[in-house]
């Protein structure tokens, strides 16, 4: 079975709509789904994704991710893949 890693972008402490669109597509395609959520408050947001058939949630609940920095985000993503 194929798998997909979805980066669930956050804004104002909530996961943005685009992530849910990707989760819907992954579920429809019967993919093993992993999610990466970064930012303050990401731990409870990631926990709420349990109903979306997420098999693994990688969480960086840290304010360092609240403002986009390509080097910081790239390091986090590379640590997951």
GROMACS .gro file of N, CA, C and O in nm:
model
  324
    1UNK      N    1   0.085  -0.118   0.000
    1UNK     CA    2   0.000   0.000   0.000
    1UNK      C    3   0.089   0.124   0.000
    1UNK      O    4   0.187   0.132   0.072
    2UNK      N    5   0.053   0.221  -0.080
    2UNK     CA    6   0.129   0.345  -0.090
    2UNK      C    7   0.099   0.434   0.029
    2UNK      O    8  -0.006   0.425   0.090
    3UNK      N    9   0.195   0.522   0.058
    3UNK     CA   10   0.171   0.617   0.166
    3UNK      C   11   0.207   0.757   0.122
    3UNK      O   12   0.278   0.778   0.024
    4UNK      N   13   0.153   0.853   0.197
    4UNK     CA   14   0.172   0.993   0.165
    4UNK      C   15   0.199   1.069   0.295
    4UNK      O   16   0.147   1.034   0.401
    5UNK      N   17   0.286   1.170   0.285
    5UNK     CA   18   0.312   1.259   0.398
    5UNK      C   19   0.251   1.393   0.363
    5UNK      O   20   0.284   1.454   0.261
    6UNK      N   21   0.161   1.440   0.447
    6UNK     CA   22   0.093   1.567   0.426
    6UNK      C   23   0.147   1.668   0.527
    6UNK      O   24   0.148   1.642   0.648
    7UNK      N   25   0.193   1.782   0.476
    7UNK     CA   26   0.232   1.892   0.563
    7UNK      C   27   0.106   1.972   0.593
    7UNK      O   28   0.049   2.033   0.503
    8UNK      N   29   0.061   1.967   0.717
    8UNK     CA   30  -0.061   2.037   0.757
    8UNK      C   31  -0.022   2.175   0.810
    8UNK      O   32   0.023   2.190   0.923
    9UNK      N   33  -0.038   2.274   0.724
    9UNK     CA   34  -0.001   2.411   0.759
    9UNK      C   35  -0.100   2.466   0.861
    9UNK      O   36  -0.220   2.441   0.854
   10UNK      N   37  -0.046   2.543   0.956
   10UNK     CA   38  -0.129   2.603   1.059
   10UNK      C   39  -0.134   2.755   1.045
   10UNK      O   40  -0.038   2.816   1.000
   11UNK      N   41  -0.246   2.813   1.088
   11UNK     CA   42  -0.262   2.958   1.095
   11UNK      C   43  -0.354   2.988   1.212
   11UNK      O   44  -0.458   2.922   1.228
   12UNK      N   45  -0.315   3.081   1.294
   12UNK     CA   46  -0.395   3.119   1.411
   12UNK      C   47  -0.428   2.999   1.500
   12UNK      O   48  -0.538   2.987   1.552
   13UNK      N   49  -0.332   2.907   1.514
   13UNK     CA   50  -0.350   2.791   1.601
   13UNK      C   51  -0.438   2.681   1.547
   13UNK      O   52  -0.473   2.588   1.619
   14UNK      N   53  -0.476   2.689   1.420
   14UNK     CA   54  -0.562   2.587   1.360
   14UNK      C   55  -0.502   2.537   1.230
   14UNK      O   56  -0.434   2.610   1.160
   15UNK      N   57  -0.531   2.412   1.198
   15UNK     CA   58  -0.486   2.355   1.071
   15UNK      C   59  -0.567   2.418   0.959
   15UNK      O   60  -0.690   2.427   0.966
   16UNK      N   61  -0.497   2.458   0.853
   16UNK     CA   62  -0.563   2.525   0.741
   16UNK      C   63  -0.643   2.426   0.655
   16UNK      O   64  -0.616   2.306   0.652
   17UNK      N   65  -0.740   2.481   0.585
   17UNK     CA   66  -0.835   2.403   0.504
   17UNK      C   67  -0.767   2.313   0.402
   17UNK      O   68  -0.812   2.201   0.377
   18UNK      N   69  -0.659   2.359   0.342
   18UNK     CA   70  -0.591   2.280   0.240
   18UNK      C   71  -0.547   2.143   0.289
   18UNK      O   72  -0.549   2.046   0.213
   19UNK      N   73  -0.507   2.134   0.415
   19UNK     CA   74  -0.465   2.006   0.470
   19UNK      C   75  -0.582   1.907   0.472
   19UNK      O   76  -0.565   1.789   0.443
   20UNK      N   77  -0.701   1.956   0.504
   20UNK     CA   78  -0.818   1.869   0.508
   20UNK      C   79  -0.857   1.823   0.368
   20UNK      O   80  -0.906   1.711   0.350
   21UNK      N   81  -0.834   1.906   0.269
   21UNK     CA   82  -0.860   1.866   0.131
   21UNK      C   83  -0.766   1.753   0.091
   21UNK      O   84  -0.807   1.656   0.026
   22UNK      N   85  -0.639   1.765   0.132
   22UNK     CA   86  -0.542   1.658   0.102
   22UNK      C   87  -0.574   1.531   0.179
   22UNK      O   88  -0.561   1.420   0.126
   23UNK      N   89  -0.617   1.544   0.303
   23UNK     CA   90  -0.656   1.428   0.383
   23UNK      C   91  -0.775   1.356   0.321
   23UNK      O   92  -0.781   1.233   0.318
   24UNK      N   93  -0.870   1.432   0.268
   24UNK     CA   94  -0.986   1.374   0.202
   24UNK      C   95  -0.942   1.295   0.078
   24UNK      O   96  -0.988   1.182   0.055
   25UNK      N   97  -0.852   1.352   0.000
   25UNK     CA   98  -0.803   1.284  -0.121
   25UNK      C   99  -0.725   1.157  -0.084
   25UNK      O  100  -0.739   1.053  -0.150
   26UNK      N  101  -0.643   1.165   0.021
   26UNK     CA  102  -0.565   1.049   0.064
   26UNK      C  103  -0.656   0.936   0.111
   26UNK      O  104  -0.632   0.819   0.082
   27UNK      N  105  -0.760   0.974   0.184
   27UNK     CA  106  -0.854   0.872   0.232
   27UNK      C  107  -0.928   0.808   0.114
   27UNK      O  108  -0.945   0.686   0.109
   28UNK      N  109  -0.969   0.888   0.017
   28UNK     CA  110  -1.039   0.836  -0.101
   28UNK      C  111  -0.951   0.743  -0.183
   28UNK      O  112  -0.998   0.647  -0.243
   29UNK      N  113  -0.820   0.770  -0.183
   29UNK     CA  114  -0.725   0.687  -0.258
   29UNK      C  115  -0.675   0.569  -0.175
   29UNK      O  116  -0.591   0.492  -0.221
   30UNK      N  117  -0.726   0.557  -0.053
   30UNK     CA  118  -0.688   0.447   0.037
   30UNK      C  119  -0.537   0.443   0.062
   30UNK      O  120  -0.474   0.337   0.057
   31UNK      N  121  -0.479   0.560   0.088
   31UNK     CA  122  -0.336   0.571   0.115
   31UNK      C  123  -0.308   0.568   0.264
   31UNK      O  124  -0.387   0.617   0.345
   32UNK      N  125  -0.195   0.511   0.300
   32UNK     CA  126  -0.145   0.523   0.437
   32UNK      C  127  -0.103   0.668   0.452
   32UNK      O  128  -0.024   0.719   0.372
   33UNK      N  129  -0.157   0.737   0.552
   33UNK     CA  130  -0.140   0.881   0.562
   33UNK      C  131  -0.062   0.920   0.687
   33UNK      O  132  -0.099   0.885   0.798
   34UNK      N  133   0.045   0.995   0.663
   34UNK     CA  134   0.124   1.053   0.771
   34UNK      C  135   0.109   1.204   0.761
   34UNK      O  136   0.093   1.259   0.652
   35UNK      N  137   0.112   1.272   0.876
   35UNK     CA  138   0.093   1.417   0.878
   35UNK      C  139   0.207   1.480   0.957
   35UNK      O  140   0.250   1.429   1.060
   36UNK      N  141   0.254   1.594   0.906
   36UNK     CA  142   0.352   1.676   0.975
   36UNK      C  143   0.285   1.808   1.010
   36UNK      O  144   0.233   1.877   0.923
   37UNK      N  145   0.281   1.840   1.140
   37UNK     CA  146   0.218   1.963   1.188
   37UNK      C  147   0.321   2.038   1.272
   37UNK      O  148   0.377   1.984   1.366
   38UNK      N  149   0.346   2.164   1.234
   38UNK     CA  150   0.448   2.244   1.302
   38UNK      C  151   0.388   2.375   1.352
   38UNK      O  152   0.310   2.438   1.280
   39UNK      N  153   0.425   2.416   1.473
   39UNK     CA  154   0.384   2.545   1.527
   39UNK      C  155   0.326   2.534   1.666
   39UNK      O  156   0.297   2.424   1.715
   40UNK      N  157   0.311   2.648   1.731
   40UNK     CA  158   0.251   2.651   1.865
   40UNK      C  159   0.110   2.596   1.859
   40UNK      O  160   0.032   2.632   1.771
   41UNK      N  161   0.077   2.507   1.951
   41UNK     CA  162  -0.056   2.449   1.954
   41UNK      C  163  -0.077   2.336   1.856
   41UNK      O  164  -0.189   2.291   1.836
   42UNK      N  165   0.029   2.289   1.795
   42UNK     CA  166   0.014   2.184   1.695
   42UNK      C  167  -0.017   2.048   1.755
   42UNK      O  168  -0.077   1.963   1.688
   43UNK      N  169   0.019   2.025   1.880
   43UNK     CA  170  -0.006   1.894   1.941
   43UNK      C  171  -0.156   1.864   1.949
   43UNK      O  172  -0.200   1.760   1.901
   44UNK      N  173  -0.238   1.953   2.005
   44UNK     CA  174  -0.382   1.921   2.007
   44UNK      C  175  -0.445   1.920   1.867
   44UNK      O  176  -0.537   1.843   1.840
   45UNK      N  177  -0.393   2.003   1.779
   45UNK     CA  178  -0.445   2.004   1.641
   45UNK      C  179  -0.416   1.871   1.573
   45UNK      O  180  -0.502   1.816   1.503
   46UNK      N  181  -0.297   1.817   1.592
   46UNK     CA  182  -0.262   1.689   1.533
   46UNK      C  183  -0.345   1.576   1.593
   46UNK      O  184  -0.387   1.485   1.521
   47UNK      N  185  -0.370   1.583   1.722
   47UNK     CA  186  -0.450   1.479   1.787
   47UNK      C  187  -0.592   1.475   1.731
   47UNK      O  188  -0.653   1.368   1.723
   48UNK      N  189  -0.642   1.589   1.686
   48UNK     CA  190  -0.777   1.596   1.630
   48UNK      C  191  -0.787   1.531   1.492
   48UNK      O  192  -0.897   1.514   1.440
   49UNK      N  193  -0.674   1.493   1.434
   49UNK     CA  194  -0.675   1.433   1.300
   49UNK      C  195  -0.696   1.281   1.303
   49UNK      O  196  -0.694   1.217   1.200
   50UNK      N  197  -0.717   1.226   1.420
   50UNK     CA  198  -0.735   1.082   1.433
   50UNK      C  199  -0.848   1.026   1.349
   50UNK      O  200  -0.842   0.914   1.301
   51UNK      N  201  -0.953   1.102   1.328
   51UNK     CA  202  -1.066   1.057   1.249
   51UNK      C  203  -1.043   1.061   1.099
   51UNK      O  204  -1.130   1.027   1.021
   52UNK      N  205  -0.926   1.104   1.059
   52UNK     CA  206  -0.893   1.116   0.917
   52UNK      C  207  -0.805   1.002   0.868
   52UNK      O  208  -0.738   1.015   0.766
   53UNK      N  209  -0.801   0.892   0.939
   53UNK     CA  210  -0.720   0.775   0.904
   53UNK      C  211  -0.571   0.807   0.899
   53UNK      O  212  -0.497   0.751   0.818
   54UNK      N  213  -0.526   0.897   0.984
   54UNK     CA  214  -0.384   0.931   0.993
   54UNK      C  215  -0.315   0.821   1.074
   54UNK      O  216  -0.355   0.792   1.187
   55UNK      N  217  -0.213   0.761   1.015
   55UNK     CA  218  -0.143   0.653   1.085
   55UNK      C  219  -0.031   0.706   1.173
   55UNK      O  220  -0.003   0.649   1.277
   56UNK      N  221   0.034   0.815   1.131
   56UNK     CA  222   0.142   0.875   1.208
   56UNK      C  223   0.130   1.026   1.201
   56UNK      O  224   0.107   1.081   1.093
   57UNK      N  225   0.148   1.090   1.316
   57UNK     CA  226   0.150   1.236   1.319
   57UNK      C  227   0.284   1.280   1.375
   57UNK      O  228   0.322   1.240   1.486
   58UNK      N  229   0.356   1.358   1.300
   58UNK     CA  230   0.484   1.414   1.343
   58UNK      C  231   0.456   1.558   1.384
   58UNK      O  232   0.404   1.637   1.304
   59UNK      N  233   0.486   1.590   1.508
   59UNK     CA  234   0.445   1.719   1.564
   59UNK      C  235   0.566   1.797   1.613
   59UNK      O  236   0.651   1.744   1.684
   60UNK      N  237   0.569   1.923   1.575
   60UNK     CA  238   0.671   2.016   1.626
   60UNK      C  239   0.598   2.130   1.695
   60UNK      O  240   0.575   2.235   1.636
   61UNK      N  241   0.556   2.106   1.819
   61UNK     CA  242   0.480   2.206   1.895
   61UNK      C  243   0.580   2.303   1.958
   61UNK      O  244   0.618   2.289   2.073
   62UNK      N  245   0.623   2.399   1.877
   62UNK     CA  246   0.729   2.490   1.918
   62UNK      C  247   0.707   2.624   1.849
   62UNK      O  248   0.682   2.628   1.728
   63UNK      N  249   0.718   2.734   1.923
   63UNK     CA  250   0.697   2.866   1.861
   63UNK      C  251   0.799   2.901   1.754
   63UNK      O  252   0.777   2.994   1.677
   64UNK      N  253   0.909   2.828   1.745
   64UNK     CA  254   1.008   2.856   1.640
   64UNK      C  255   0.946   2.838   1.501
   64UNK      O  256   0.991   2.897   1.404
   65UNK      N  257   0.838   2.760   1.493
   65UNK     CA  258   0.771   2.735   1.366
   65UNK      C  259   0.656   2.833   1.337
   65UNK      O  260   0.591   2.823   1.234
   66UNK      N  261   0.631   2.926   1.427
   66UNK     CA  262   0.518   3.018   1.409
   66UNK      C  263   0.540   3.117   1.295
   66UNK      O  264   0.444   3.163   1.233
   67UNK      N  265   0.662   3.152   1.270
   67UNK     CA  266   0.696   3.241   1.159
   67UNK      C  267   0.780   3.162   1.060
   67UNK      O  268   0.878   3.099   1.098
   68UNK      N  269   0.740   3.167   0.935
   68UNK     CA  270   0.806   3.085   0.834
   68UNK      C  271   0.954   3.120   0.820
   68UNK      O  272   0.991   3.237   0.805
   69UNK      N  273   1.036   3.017   0.826
   69UNK     CA  274   1.179   3.027   0.802
   69UNK      C  275   1.215   2.902   0.723
   69UNK      O  276   1.207   2.791   0.776
   70UNK      N  277   1.253   2.919   0.599
   70UNK     CA  278   1.274   2.803   0.511
   70UNK      C  279   1.376   2.705   0.566
   70UNK      O  280   1.359   2.584   0.552
   71UNK      N  281   1.481   2.754   0.628
   71UNK     CA  282   1.584   2.663   0.681
   71UNK      C  283   1.530   2.580   0.797
   71UNK      O  284   1.557   2.459   0.805
   72UNK      N  285   1.455   2.642   0.886
   72UNK     CA  286   1.399   2.570   1.001
   72UNK      C  287   1.297   2.467   0.954
   72UNK      O  288   1.298   2.352   1.000
   73UNK      N  289   1.210   2.508   0.863
   73UNK     CA  290   1.109   2.414   0.812
   73UNK      C  291   1.173   2.301   0.734
   73UNK      O  292   1.133   2.186   0.746
   74UNK      N  293   1.272   2.331   0.652
   74UNK     CA  294   1.340   2.228   0.573
   74UNK      C  295   1.407   2.125   0.664
   74UNK      O  296   1.402   2.004   0.636
   75UNK      N  297   1.465   2.170   0.772
   75UNK     CA  298   1.529   2.078   0.866
   75UNK      C  299   1.425   1.987   0.930
   75UNK      O  300   1.447   1.866   0.946
   76UNK      N  301   1.310   2.044   0.966
   76UNK     CA  302   1.204   1.964   1.027
   76UNK      C  303   1.150   1.859   0.929
   76UNK      O  304   1.132   1.743   0.965
   77UNK      N  305   1.126   1.900   0.806
   77UNK     CA  306   1.074   1.807   0.705
   77UNK      C  307   1.175   1.698   0.674
   77UNK      O  308   1.140   1.580   0.666
   78UNK      N  309   1.301   1.735   0.660
   78UNK     CA  310   1.403   1.635   0.628
   78UNK      C  311   1.420   1.535   0.742
   78UNK      O  312   1.458   1.421   0.717
   79UNK      N  313   1.390   1.577   0.864
   79UNK     CA  314   1.397   1.484   0.977
   79UNK      C  315   1.287   1.380   0.973
   79UNK      O  316   1.299   1.274   1.033
   80UNK      N  317   1.180   1.407   0.903
   80UNK     CA  318   1.068   1.314   0.893
   80UNK      C  319   1.082   1.221   0.773
   80UNK      O  320   1.053   1.103   0.782
   81UNK      N  321   1.128   1.277   0.661
   81UNK     CA  322   1.138   1.193   0.542
   81UNK      C  323   1.272   1.124   0.543
   81UNK      O  324   1.298   1.024   0.498
   0.00000   0.00000   0.00000
